[in-house]
Coordinates of C-alpha atoms in Angstrom, one line a residue:
X23 CA 0.0 0.0 0.0
X24 CA 1.3 3.4 -1.0
X25 CA 1.7 6.0 1.8
X26 CA -0.5 9.1 1.5
X27 CA 2.4 11.5 1.2
X28 CA 3.8 9.5 -1.8
X29 CA 0.3 9.4 -3.4
X30 CA 0.0 13.1 -3.0
X31 CA 3.5 13.7 -4.4
X32 CA 2.8 11.5 -7.5
X33 CA -0.6 13.3 -8.0
X34 CA 1.1 16.7 -7.9
X35 CA 3.8 15.4 -10.3
X36 CA 1.1 14.3 -12.7
X37 CA -0.6 17.7 -12.4
X38 CA 2.7 19.5 -13.2
X39 CA 3.2 17.3 -16.3
X40 CA -0.3 18.0 -17.5
X41 CA 0.2 21.8 -17.0
X42 CA 3.7 21.6 -18.7
X43 CA 2.3 19.7 -21.7
X44 CA -0.8 21.7 -22.2
X45 CA 0.8 24.6 -24.2
X46 CA 2.6 22.2 -26.5
X47 CA -0.6 20.3 -27.2
X48 CA -2.8 23.4 -27.6
X49 CA -0.5 25.8 -29.4
X50 CA 2.4 23.9 -31.0
X51 CA 3.1 26.6 -33.6
X52 CA 3.3 29.4 -31.0
X53 CA 5.5 27.2 -28.7
X54 CA 8.0 26.9 -31.5
X55 CA 8.2 30.6 -31.9
X56 CA 8.4 31.1 -28.1
X57 CA 11.2 28.5 -27.8
X58 CA 13.2 30.3 -30.6
X59 CA 12.9 33.5 -28.6
X60 CA 14.2 31.8 -25.5
X61 CA 17.3 30.9 -27.4
X62 CA 18.0 34.6 -27.8
X63 CA 17.3 35.5 -24.1
X64 CA 20.4 36.0 -22.0
X65 CA 21.2 33.2 -19.4
X66 CA 21.1 35.7 -16.6
X67 CA 17.5 36.7 -17.4
X68 CA 16.5 33.0 -17.7
X69 CA 18.0 32.3 -14.3
X70 CA 16.2 35.2 -12.7
X71 CA 12.9 34.1 -14.2
X72 CA 13.5 30.5 -13.1
X73 CA 14.4 31.5 -9.6
X74 CA 11.3 33.7 -9.4
X75 CA 9.1 30.8 -10.6
X76 CA 10.7 28.5 -7.9
X77 CA 10.1 31.1 -5.2
X78 CA 6.5 31.6 -6.3
X79 CA 5.9 27.8 -6.3
X80 CA 7.4 27.4 -2.9
X81 CA 5.3 30.2 -1.6
X82 CA 2.2 28.6 -3.0
X83 CA 3.1 25.3 -1.5
X84 CA 3.8 26.9 1.9
X85 CA 0.5 28.9 1.9
X86 CA -1.8 26.2 0.8
X87 CA -0.3 23.0 2.2

């Protein structure tokens, strides 16, 4: 029997995969354009955006868990 914490983790992982895959499924042409623009974005800016996304995610988990 799987522990409740592991079930919750796998459920959340599945939700993340659904949300990550949705734009590629719904707008593949726009995703290609967006990915090309990301290639031109400086690494420092991508790091800042990635860090901000992680902090926002951790804050949401902290607030609603």
